[in-house]
mmCIF file of C-alpha atoms in Angstrom:
data_model
loop_
_atom_site.group_PDB
_atom_site.id
_atom_site.type_symbol
_atom_site.label_atom_id
_atom_site.label_comp_id
_atom_site.label_asym_id
_atom_site.label_seq_id
_atom_site.Cartn_x
_atom_site.Cartn_y
_atom_site.Cartn_z
ATOM 1 C CA MET I 1 -1.007 58.685 38.216
ATOM 2 C CA LYS I 2 -2.768 60.071 35.170
ATOM 3 C CA LYS I 3 -6.292 58.781 34.804
ATOM 4 C CA LEU I 4 -7.058 56.915 31.569
ATOM 5 C CA THR I 5 -9.920 58.010 29.373
ATOM 6 C CA GLY I 6 -12.596 55.509 28.455
ATOM 7 C CA ILE I 7 -11.040 54.984 25.020
ATOM 8 C CA GLN I 8 -7.585 54.513 26.578
ATOM 9 C CA GLU I 9 -8.986 52.043 29.108
ATOM 10 C CA THR I 10 -10.549 50.041 26.283
ATOM 11 C CA ALA I 11 -7.303 50.050 24.323
ATOM 12 C CA ALA I 12 -5.295 49.036 27.370
ATOM 13 C CA ALA I 13 -7.678 46.222 28.146
ATOM 14 C CA ALA I 14 -7.462 45.007 24.540
ATOM 15 C CA SER I 15 -3.647 45.105 24.649
ATOM 16 C CA LEU I 16 -3.637 43.146 27.891
ATOM 17 C CA ALA I 17 -6.002 40.563 26.420
ATOM 18 C CA LEU I 18 -3.770 40.172 23.378
ATOM 19 C CA ALA I 19 -0.715 39.815 25.585
ATOM 20 C CA VAL I 20 -2.381 37.150 27.692
ATOM 21 C CA ALA I 21 -3.561 35.318 24.584
ATOM 22 C CA GLY I 22 -0.049 35.503 23.156
ATOM 23 C CA CYS I 23 1.431 34.056 26.339
ATOM 24 C CA SER I 24 -1.018 31.176 26.329
ATOM 25 C CA ALA I 25 -0.079 30.331 22.742
ATOM 26 C CA VAL I 26 3.652 30.217 23.374
ATOM 27 C CA GLY I 27 5.217 26.765 23.438
ATOM 28 C CA GLY I 28 7.580 25.355 26.023
ATOM 29 C CA SER I 29 6.950 25.199 29.756
ATOM 30 C CA ASP I 30 4.545 27.505 31.590
ATOM 31 C CA GLY I 31 5.375 25.818 34.897
ATOM 32 C CA ASP I 32 2.753 23.107 34.549
ATOM 33 C CA THR I 33 2.719 22.146 30.862
ATOM 34 C CA PHE I 34 5.427 21.562 28.273
ATOM 35 C CA LYS I 35 4.103 22.185 24.762
ATOM 36 C CA PHE I 36 6.001 20.962 21.713
ATOM 37 C CA ALA I 37 5.248 20.916 17.989
ATOM 38 C CA VAL I 38 4.352 17.869 15.920
ATOM 39 C CA VAL I 39 4.255 18.831 12.247
ATOM 40 C CA THR I 40 2.890 15.894 10.305
ATOM 41 C CA GLU I 41 1.002 14.734 7.228
ATOM 42 C CA LYS I 42 -2.324 13.824 8.881
ATOM 43 C CA THR I 43 -4.173 14.182 5.592
ATOM 44 C CA GLY I 44 -3.231 13.899 1.935
ATOM 45 C CA ALA I 45 -1.123 11.334 0.085
ATOM 46 C CA TYR I 46 1.055 10.501 3.096
ATOM 47 C CA ALA I 47 -1.662 10.427 5.751
ATOM 48 C CA ASP I 48 -0.759 6.822 6.648
ATOM 49 C CA TYR I 49 2.690 8.120 7.609
ATOM 50 C CA GLY I 50 1.477 11.199 9.444
ATOM 51 C CA LEU I 51 -1.118 9.377 11.522
ATOM 52 C CA GLN I 52 1.541 6.883 12.596
ATOM 53 C CA LEU I 53 3.764 9.747 13.761
ATOM 54 C CA GLU I 54 0.952 11.388 15.712
ATOM 55 C CA ALA I 55 -0.046 8.095 17.354
ATOM 56 C CA GLY I 56 3.494 7.386 18.524
ATOM 57 C CA VAL I 57 3.875 10.829 20.063
ATOM 58 C CA GLU I 58 0.459 10.692 21.726
ATOM 59 C CA ALA I 59 1.114 7.224 23.161
ATOM 60 C CA ALA I 60 4.405 8.363 24.657
ATOM 61 C CA ALA I 61 2.928 11.605 26.035
ATOM 62 C CA ALA I 62 0.162 9.597 27.715
ATOM 63 C CA ASP I 63 2.724 7.312 29.370
ATOM 64 C CA ILE I 64 4.919 10.242 30.418
ATOM 65 C CA ASN I 65 2.005 12.082 32.029
ATOM 66 C CA ALA I 66 0.672 8.949 33.717
ATOM 67 C CA SER I 67 4.067 8.099 35.213
ATOM 68 C CA GLY I 68 4.174 11.042 37.603
ATOM 69 C CA ASP I 69 7.947 11.197 37.101
ATOM 70 C CA TYR I 70 8.054 14.648 35.504
ATOM 71 C CA ASP I 71 7.492 18.152 36.839
ATOM 72 C CA VAL I 72 5.482 19.189 33.779
ATOM 73 C CA GLU I 73 2.695 17.666 31.722
ATOM 74 C CA PHE I 74 3.621 16.940 28.109
ATOM 75 C CA GLU I 75 1.258 18.416 25.523
ATOM 76 C CA PRO I 76 1.975 17.779 21.842
ATOM 77 C CA VAL I 77 0.548 20.476 19.564
ATOM 78 C CA VAL I 78 -0.226 18.880 16.193
ATOM 79 C CA TYR I 79 -0.036 20.825 12.919
ATOM 80 C CA ASP I 80 -1.506 19.002 9.902
ATOM 81 C CA CYS I 81 0.665 19.954 6.916
ATOM 82 C CA GLN I 82 -1.567 17.934 4.533
ATOM 83 C CA SER I 83 1.265 16.133 2.680
ATOM 84 C CA ASP I 84 2.118 19.436 0.993
ATOM 85 C CA SER I 85 5.690 20.762 1.235
ATOM 86 C CA ALA I 86 4.610 24.408 1.182
ATOM 87 C CA ILE I 87 2.137 23.831 4.007
ATOM 88 C CA CYS I 88 4.761 21.883 5.964
ATOM 89 C CA VAL I 89 7.069 24.914 5.736
ATOM 90 C CA GLN I 90 4.228 27.218 6.773
ATOM 91 C CA SER I 91 3.364 24.941 9.693
ATOM 92 C CA ALA I 92 6.981 24.779 10.880
ATOM 93 C CA ARG I 93 7.219 28.568 10.690
ATOM 94 C CA GLU I 94 3.965 28.980 12.620
ATOM 95 C CA ALA I 95 5.166 26.548 15.272
ATOM 96 C CA VAL I 96 8.571 28.131 15.939
ATOM 97 C CA SER I 97 7.804 31.791 15.196
ATOM 98 C CA ALA I 98 4.180 32.550 16.014
ATOM 99 C CA ASP I 99 3.687 29.863 18.670
ATOM 100 C CA GLY I 100 7.203 29.820 20.113
ATOM 101 C CA MET I 101 7.543 26.047 20.193
ATOM 102 C CA PRO I 102 10.997 25.056 21.545
ATOM 103 C CA VAL I 103 11.264 21.794 19.573
ATOM 104 C CA VAL I 104 9.678 20.276 16.467
ATOM 105 C CA ILE I 105 8.982 16.622 15.661
ATOM 106 C CA GLY I 106 8.236 15.696 12.011
ATOM 107 C CA PRO I 107 7.111 15.775 9.249
ATOM 108 C CA ILE I 108 7.812 12.262 7.982
ATOM 109 C CA VAL I 109 8.437 12.488 4.226
ATOM 110 C CA SER I 110 11.871 13.765 3.242
ATOM 111 C CA VAL I 111 10.542 16.237 0.675
ATOM 112 C CA ASP I 112 8.478 17.813 3.485
ATOM 113 C CA VAL I 113 11.226 17.666 6.115
ATOM 114 C CA LEU I 114 13.966 19.384 4.121
ATOM 115 C CA PRO I 115 12.257 22.789 3.667
ATOM 116 C CA ALA I 116 10.864 22.635 7.213
ATOM 117 C CA ALA I 117 14.400 22.107 8.527
ATOM 118 C CA GLU I 118 15.441 25.337 6.783
ATOM 119 C CA VAL I 119 12.953 27.137 9.024
ATOM 120 C CA THR I 120 13.858 25.396 12.278
ATOM 121 C CA GLU I 121 17.601 25.781 11.738
ATOM 122 C CA ARG I 122 17.273 29.533 11.171
ATOM 123 C CA ALA I 123 15.229 29.745 14.374
ATOM 124 C CA ASP I 124 17.808 27.684 16.349
ATOM 125 C CA VAL I 125 15.103 25.171 17.255
ATOM 126 C CA PRO I 126 16.027 21.469 17.589
ATOM 127 C CA HIS I 127 14.244 19.253 15.101
ATOM 128 C CA LEU I 128 13.522 15.540 15.684
ATOM 129 C CA VAL I 129 13.077 13.655 12.407
ATOM 130 C CA MET I 130 12.303 10.098 11.327
ATOM 131 C CA ALA I 131 12.918 10.589 7.587
ATOM 132 C CA VAL I 132 15.827 8.542 6.290
ATOM 133 C CA LEU I 133 17.405 10.760 3.613
ATOM 134 C CA ASN I 134 21.088 11.407 4.381
ATOM 135 C CA GLN I 135 20.824 15.057 3.378
ATOM 136 C CA ILE I 136 18.584 15.921 6.326
ATOM 137 C CA THR I 137 21.243 15.409 8.975
ATOM 138 C CA ASP I 138 24.134 16.199 6.613
ATOM 139 C CA ASP I 139 22.876 19.706 5.810
ATOM 140 C CA TYR I 140 21.038 20.773 8.985
ATOM 141 C CA SER I 141 22.933 20.764 12.265
ATOM 142 C CA ASN I 142 19.741 21.088 14.347
ATOM 143 C CA THR I 143 18.281 17.753 13.172
ATOM 144 C CA PHE I 144 18.369 14.500 15.159
ATOM 145 C CA ARG I 145 17.210 11.306 13.428
ATOM 146 C CA PHE I 146 15.078 8.837 15.388
ATOM 147 C CA SER I 147 15.213 6.072 12.788
ATOM 148 C CA THR I 148 17.860 4.484 10.567
ATOM 149 C CA GLN I 149 19.480 6.541 7.808
ATOM 150 C CA SER I 150 18.835 5.150 4.322
ATOM 151 C CA ASP I 151 22.413 4.106 3.573
ATOM 152 C CA ARG I 152 22.511 2.144 6.823
ATOM 153 C CA SER I 153 19.211 0.407 6.029
ATOM 154 C CA ASN I 154 20.455 -0.366 2.542
ATOM 155 C CA GLN I 155 23.646 -1.789 4.019
ATOM 156 C CA THR I 156 21.465 -4.161 6.063
ATOM 157 C CA VAL I 157 19.862 -5.340 2.798
ATOM 158 C CA ILE I 158 23.235 -5.842 1.123
ATOM 159 C CA GLU I 159 24.518 -7.820 4.113
ATOM 160 C CA TYR I 160 21.498 -10.104 3.705
ATOM 161 C CA ILE I 161 22.166 -10.470 -0.032
ATOM 162 C CA GLU I 162 25.837 -11.240 0.585
ATOM 163 C CA ALA I 163 24.894 -13.982 3.045
ATOM 164 C CA LYS I 164 22.136 -15.559 0.924
ATOM 165 C CA LEU I 165 23.038 -15.035 -2.757
ATOM 166 C CA GLN I 166 24.135 -18.218 -4.535
ATOM 167 C CA PRO I 167 26.642 -18.242 -7.448
ATOM 168 C CA ASP I 168 23.935 -18.662 -10.106
ATOM 169 C CA GLU I 169 21.572 -16.045 -8.614
ATOM 170 C CA THR I 170 21.170 -12.383 -9.595
ATOM 171 C CA VAL I 171 19.923 -9.072 -8.255
ATOM 172 C CA ALA I 172 17.852 -6.287 -9.864
ATOM 173 C CA ILE I 173 17.340 -2.718 -8.669
ATOM 174 C CA VAL I 174 14.013 -0.901 -9.104
ATOM 175 C CA ASN I 175 13.495 2.639 -7.867
ATOM 176 C CA ALA I 176 11.130 5.578 -8.056
ATOM 177 C CA THR I 177 12.498 8.763 -9.625
ATOM 178 C CA THR I 178 12.203 10.625 -6.318
ATOM 179 C CA ASP I 179 14.978 11.789 -3.984
ATOM 180 C CA PHE I 180 14.353 8.748 -1.812
ATOM 181 C CA GLY I 181 14.279 6.359 -4.769
ATOM 182 C CA THR I 182 17.269 7.606 -6.714
ATOM 183 C CA SER I 183 19.508 7.982 -3.679
ATOM 184 C CA GLY I 184 18.513 4.544 -2.386
ATOM 185 C CA ALA I 185 19.245 2.885 -5.727
ATOM 186 C CA ALA I 186 22.622 4.620 -5.967
ATOM 187 C CA GLN I 187 23.541 3.448 -2.470
ATOM 188 C CA GLN I 188 22.492 -0.119 -3.221
ATOM 189 C CA LYS I 189 24.464 -0.224 -6.460
ATOM 190 C CA GLU I 190 27.597 1.061 -4.740
ATOM 191 C CA GLN I 191 27.211 -1.334 -1.819
ATOM 192 C CA LEU I 192 26.583 -4.288 -4.164
ATOM 193 C CA SER I 193 29.751 -3.385 -6.045
ATOM 194 C CA GLU I 194 31.711 -3.603 -2.801
ATOM 195 C CA ILE I 195 30.698 -7.277 -2.470
ATOM 196 C CA GLY I 196 31.336 -7.984 -6.170
ATOM 197 C CA VAL I 197 27.713 -8.078 -7.353
ATOM 198 C CA GLU I 198 26.523 -6.270 -10.487
ATOM 199 C CA PRO I 199 22.751 -5.749 -10.910
ATOM 200 C CA VAL I 200 21.403 -7.757 -13.810
ATOM 201 C CA ILE I 201 18.994 -4.890 -14.571
ATOM 202 C CA GLU I 202 18.240 -1.430 -13.159
ATOM 203 C CA ILE I 203 14.850 0.195 -13.726
ATOM 204 C CA ALA I 204 13.764 3.675 -12.633
ATOM 205 C CA HIS I 205 10.074 4.549 -12.761
ATOM 206 C CA ASP I 206 8.112 7.765 -12.355
ATOM 207 C CA PRO I 207 5.697 7.659 -9.409
ATOM 208 C CA ASP I 208 1.909 7.298 -9.590
ATOM 209 C CA GLN I 209 1.744 5.287 -12.799
ATOM 210 C CA ALA I 210 -1.496 3.495 -13.515
ATOM 211 C CA ASP I 211 0.189 0.421 -14.998
ATOM 212 C CA TYR I 212 3.607 -1.087 -14.287
ATOM 213 C CA THR I 213 3.258 -3.945 -16.777
ATOM 214 C CA PRO I 214 6.225 -2.772 -18.919
ATOM 215 C CA LEU I 215 8.449 -2.674 -15.828
ATOM 216 C CA ILE I 216 7.356 -6.140 -14.675
ATOM 217 C CA THR I 217 7.854 -7.484 -18.203
ATOM 218 C CA GLN I 218 11.459 -6.243 -18.159
ATOM 219 C CA LEU I 219 12.019 -7.927 -14.827
ATOM 220 C CA LYS I 220 10.566 -11.220 -16.112
ATOM 221 C CA GLU I 221 13.003 -11.171 -19.020
ATOM 222 C CA ALA I 222 15.956 -10.511 -16.675
ATOM 223 C CA ASP I 223 14.647 -13.118 -14.164
ATOM 224 C CA PRO I 224 16.493 -11.833 -11.065
ATOM 225 C CA THR I 225 16.464 -13.798 -7.824
ATOM 226 C CA TYR I 226 16.048 -10.624 -5.778
ATOM 227 C CA VAL I 227 14.469 -7.265 -6.640
ATOM 228 C CA LEU I 228 15.676 -4.426 -4.427
ATOM 229 C CA LEU I 229 12.958 -1.761 -4.377
ATOM 230 C CA SER I 230 13.536 1.878 -3.392
ATOM 231 C CA ASP I 231 10.056 3.417 -3.344
ATOM 232 C CA SER I 232 8.295 5.119 -0.410
ATOM 233 C CA ASN I 233 4.874 5.560 -2.037
ATOM 234 C CA PRO I 234 2.527 2.942 -0.496
ATOM 235 C CA ALA I 235 0.203 2.905 -3.507
ATOM 236 C CA ASP I 236 3.059 2.314 -5.949
ATOM 237 C CA VAL I 237 4.654 -0.412 -3.819
ATOM 238 C CA ALA I 238 1.294 -2.190 -3.602
ATOM 239 C CA LYS I 239 0.700 -1.814 -7.325
ATOM 240 C CA LEU I 240 4.111 -3.268 -8.167
ATOM 241 C CA LEU I 241 3.532 -6.264 -5.902
ATOM 242 C CA ARG I 242 0.034 -6.905 -7.265
ATOM 243 C CA GLN I 243 1.081 -6.664 -10.902
ATOM 244 C CA ALA I 244 4.174 -8.800 -10.281
ATOM 245 C CA LYS I 245 1.915 -11.527 -8.909
ATOM 246 C CA GLU I 246 -0.593 -11.166 -11.762
ATOM 247 C CA LEU I 247 2.153 -11.499 -14.379
ATOM 248 C CA GLY I 248 3.875 -14.412 -12.670
ATOM 249 C CA LEU I 249 7.157 -12.771 -11.621
ATOM 250 C CA GLU I 250 8.772 -15.144 -9.124
ATOM 251 C CA SER I 251 11.572 -12.881 -7.870
ATOM 252 C CA GLN I 252 11.904 -12.073 -4.173
ATOM 253 C CA TRP I 253 11.132 -8.403 -3.509
ATOM 254 C CA ILE I 254 12.944 -6.530 -0.717
ATOM 255 C CA GLY I 255 11.844 -2.937 -0.117
ATOM 256 C CA ALA I 256 11.442 -0.118 2.349
ATOM 257 C CA ASP I 257 8.586 -0.117 4.841
ATOM 258 C CA ALA I 258 6.018 2.110 3.128
ATOM 259 C CA SER I 259 3.178 2.455 5.645
ATOM 260 C CA GLY I 260 -0.077 1.079 4.262
ATOM 261 C CA SER I 261 1.449 -0.854 1.350
ATOM 262 C CA ILE I 262 0.812 -4.285 2.901
ATOM 263 C CA GLU I 263 -2.892 -3.559 3.325
ATOM 264 C CA LEU I 264 -3.154 -2.113 -0.178
ATOM 265 C CA ALA I 265 -1.366 -5.062 -1.790
ATOM 266 C CA GLY I 266 -3.500 -7.687 -0.039
ATOM 267 C CA ASP I 267 -2.541 -11.276 -0.896
ATOM 268 C CA ALA I 268 0.181 -10.014 -3.228
ATOM 269 C CA ALA I 269 2.128 -8.798 -0.191
ATOM 270 C CA VAL I 270 2.590 -12.330 1.162
ATOM 271 C CA GLY I 271 6.305 -13.113 0.964
ATOM 272 C CA TYR I 272 7.300 -9.460 0.579
ATOM 273 C CA MET I 273 10.471 -8.650 2.529
ATOM 274 C CA THR I 274 10.676 -5.280 4.218
ATOM 275 C CA VAL I 275 13.642 -3.453 5.725
ATOM 276 C CA SER I 276 12.742 -1.359 8.745
ATOM 277 C CA PRO I 277 14.105 -0.295 12.146
ATOM 278 C CA TRP I 278 11.092 -1.892 13.915
ATOM 279 C CA PHE I 279 8.307 -4.385 13.306
ATOM 280 C CA PRO I 280 5.123 -5.072 15.327
ATOM 281 C CA THR I 281 6.085 -8.642 16.189
ATOM 282 C CA THR I 282 5.123 -10.733 19.206
ATOM 283 C CA ALA I 283 8.377 -9.690 20.848
ATOM 284 C CA ASN I 284 7.234 -6.053 20.645
ATOM 285 C CA LYS I 285 3.715 -6.641 21.989
ATOM 286 C CA GLU I 286 3.941 -4.027 24.765
ATOM 287 C CA LEU I 287 4.607 -1.166 22.385
ATOM 288 C CA THR I 288 2.293 -2.568 19.716
ATOM 289 C CA ASP I 289 -0.609 -2.554 22.198
ATOM 290 C CA LYS I 290 0.145 1.051 23.220
ATOM 291 C CA LEU I 291 0.031 2.156 19.584
ATOM 292 C CA ILE I 292 -3.149 0.229 18.796
ATOM 293 C CA ALA I 293 -4.746 1.998 21.761
ATOM 294 C CA GLN I 294 -4.079 5.250 19.916
ATOM 295 C CA GLY I 295 -6.186 4.075 16.973
ATOM 296 C CA ILE I 296 -3.495 2.560 14.729
ATOM 297 C CA ASP I 297 -4.743 -0.831 13.521
ATOM 298 C CA THR I 298 -1.334 -1.830 12.130
ATOM 299 C CA PRO I 299 1.458 -0.026 13.974
ATOM 300 C CA GLY I 300 4.611 0.585 11.950
ATOM 301 C CA TRP I 301 8.147 1.791 12.436
ATOM 302 C CA ILE I 302 7.136 5.467 12.272
ATOM 303 C CA SER I 303 4.834 5.218 15.286
ATOM 304 C CA ALA I 304 7.432 3.175 17.180
ATOM 305 C CA MET I 305 10.241 5.617 16.422
ATOM 306 C CA ALA I 306 8.005 8.563 17.356
ATOM 307 C CA TYR I 307 7.271 6.888 20.682
ATOM 308 C CA ASP I 308 10.974 6.521 21.479
ATOM 309 C CA ALA I 309 11.720 10.064 20.271
ATOM 310 C CA THR I 310 9.103 11.530 22.619
ATOM 311 C CA MET I 311 10.328 9.479 25.564
ATOM 312 C CA ALA I 312 13.876 10.623 24.830
ATOM 313 C CA LEU I 313 12.672 14.222 24.689
ATOM 314 C CA ALA I 314 11.144 13.795 28.152
ATOM 315 C CA GLN I 315 14.483 12.591 29.502
ATOM 316 C CA VAL I 316 16.252 15.537 27.876
ATOM 317 C CA ILE I 317 14.029 18.244 29.354
ATOM 318 C CA ASP I 318 13.985 16.523 32.743
ATOM 319 C CA GLU I 319 17.782 16.590 32.852
ATOM 320 C CA ASN I 320 18.480 19.870 31.025
ATOM 321 C CA GLY I 321 15.462 22.184 30.833
ATOM 322 C CA THR I 322 12.722 23.227 28.447
ATOM 323 C CA SER I 323 14.281 25.923 26.250
ATOM 324 C CA SER I 324 15.471 25.209 22.710
ATOM 325 C CA GLU I 325 19.044 25.699 23.876
ATOM 326 C CA ASP I 326 18.542 23.279 26.781
ATOM 327 C CA ILE I 327 16.975 20.660 24.515
ATOM 328 C CA THR I 328 19.705 20.929 21.892
ATOM 329 C CA GLU I 329 22.398 20.573 24.548
ATOM 330 C CA GLY I 330 20.651 17.526 25.976
ATOM 331 C CA LEU I 331 20.193 15.859 22.598
ATOM 332 C CA GLU I 332 23.860 16.390 21.754
ATOM 333 C CA SER I 333 24.837 14.228 24.722
ATOM 334 C CA LEU I 334 21.886 11.831 24.732
ATOM 335 C CA SER I 335 22.270 8.173 25.674
ATOM 336 C CA PHE I 336 18.847 6.537 25.816
ATOM 337 C CA ASP I 337 17.352 3.051 25.515
ATOM 338 C CA GLY I 338 13.813 3.088 24.199
ATOM 339 C CA ILE I 339 11.079 0.476 24.070
ATOM 340 C CA ALA I 340 11.224 0.199 20.270
ATOM 341 C CA ARG I 341 15.017 0.100 19.987
ATOM 342 C CA GLN I 342 17.989 0.457 22.281
ATOM 343 C CA GLY I 343 21.072 2.537 21.684
ATOM 344 C CA TRP I 344 19.818 6.030 20.892
ATOM 345 C CA ASN I 345 23.140 7.857 21.188
ATOM 346 C CA PHE I 346 23.701 11.338 19.786
ATOM 347 C CA SER I 347 26.416 13.959 19.813
ATOM 348 C CA SER I 348 26.880 17.235 17.961
ATOM 349 C CA GLU I 349 28.913 15.294 15.359
ATOM 350 C CA ASP I 350 26.714 12.196 15.160
ATOM 351 C CA ARG I 351 22.969 12.806 14.819
ATOM 352 C CA LEU I 352 22.259 9.938 12.408
ATOM 353 C CA GLY I 353 20.300 7.636 14.717
ATOM 354 C CA LEU I 354 20.402 3.845 14.632
ATOM 355 C CA THR I 355 23.271 2.050 12.925
ATOM 356 C CA THR I 356 21.303 -0.974 11.663
ATOM 357 C CA SER I 357 17.857 -2.057 10.497
ATOM 358 C CA GLN I 358 16.047 -5.397 10.357
ATOM 359 C CA ILE I 359 14.451 -7.392 7.542
ATOM 360 C CA ALA I 360 11.147 -9.188 7.976
ATOM 361 C CA VAL I 361 8.867 -11.142 5.649
ATOM 362 C CA TRP I 362 5.089 -10.657 5.655
ATOM 363 C CA ASN I 363 3.431 -14.084 5.990
ATOM 364 C CA GLY I 364 -0.122 -12.868 5.460
ATOM 365 C CA THR I 365 -0.818 -12.430 9.169
ATOM 366 C CA GLU I 366 2.282 -10.909 10.744
ATOM 367 C CA TYR I 367 5.932 -10.073 10.205
ATOM 368 C CA GLU I 368 8.642 -12.672 10.736
ATOM 369 C CA ILE I 369 12.107 -11.204 11.234
ATOM 370 C CA VAL I 370 14.620 -12.992 9.007
ATOM 371 C CA TRP I 371 17.662 -10.727 9.352
ATOM 372 C CA PRO I 372 19.796 -10.397 11.357
ATOM 373 C CA GLU I 373 19.458 -14.119 11.984
ATOM 374 C CA ARG I 374 18.642 -15.046 15.558
#
């Protein structure tokens, strides 16, 4: 064998070090540890969402590892994409390309998920999402939704309206001019039409306004019984509720569960009805306590759905294997009952997630589920 010179020995040693470092950075199973990517908005405008996602994954990983039921230890690798779509894309690319992660969970916000899904689909990496926008699972065949798609949640709201609306009562629609807001309002209008109800007024608003007095004034003039709100920005939801209370609007608001909005709205949130796949009620104390232990003072649906998604992922790799191909195959035939919700059933044709949501009212201390009636 030809002897290496000192320079060649140095170069070879450097190459070996780089190779070893590269191997240690690769995701998936190394025989003892299964690494997977969690791309989430830990900081920035949607930090309340991102921290919920991280807490749910971490709580599940802790339970998985403590159970002793799995051959590998689960290690989530968290990428903070800072509530910025461009950074979310960059983080997804880093996770699947540079770090070789075999599966991605997150981000939460639809505008961040959509471009990230472009990256994961091209890489043939399965992508677990909680975002509710129909387009995510319609356009990307590698996505699996661990929540309730927006049209299904909106249908839950319309079923409630159909059951409760009296002949002399009316409905208004208010939405943000975002993808989430406009699509939600369109779905609600179509679903209301199917039960013979025409909105008495429809108002679209740009996000992040300092003052919603003109909008509330319009609502007071229309005097609807119910206001259906499609807005995922916690600060805007809180602002609308506060200003509605200040101006004496007596309509019943029903909106999406925007993490952090209850705390921001304070007393104005009392009586606010929220549609969500999960609530931290007394009946869900076991999971609520697990999430609080991860540092979430008020657990929400995102943390609960992330918990179930991670537990389902553990079942998938235990039964199928740790490669992207193995995980995709397992998800496409998944039948799993979680702690948050039962009935997580997927196929290659149906990756939409849960078929129904729930509606709860905030009483100032906790949520009370009002629909479906029990």
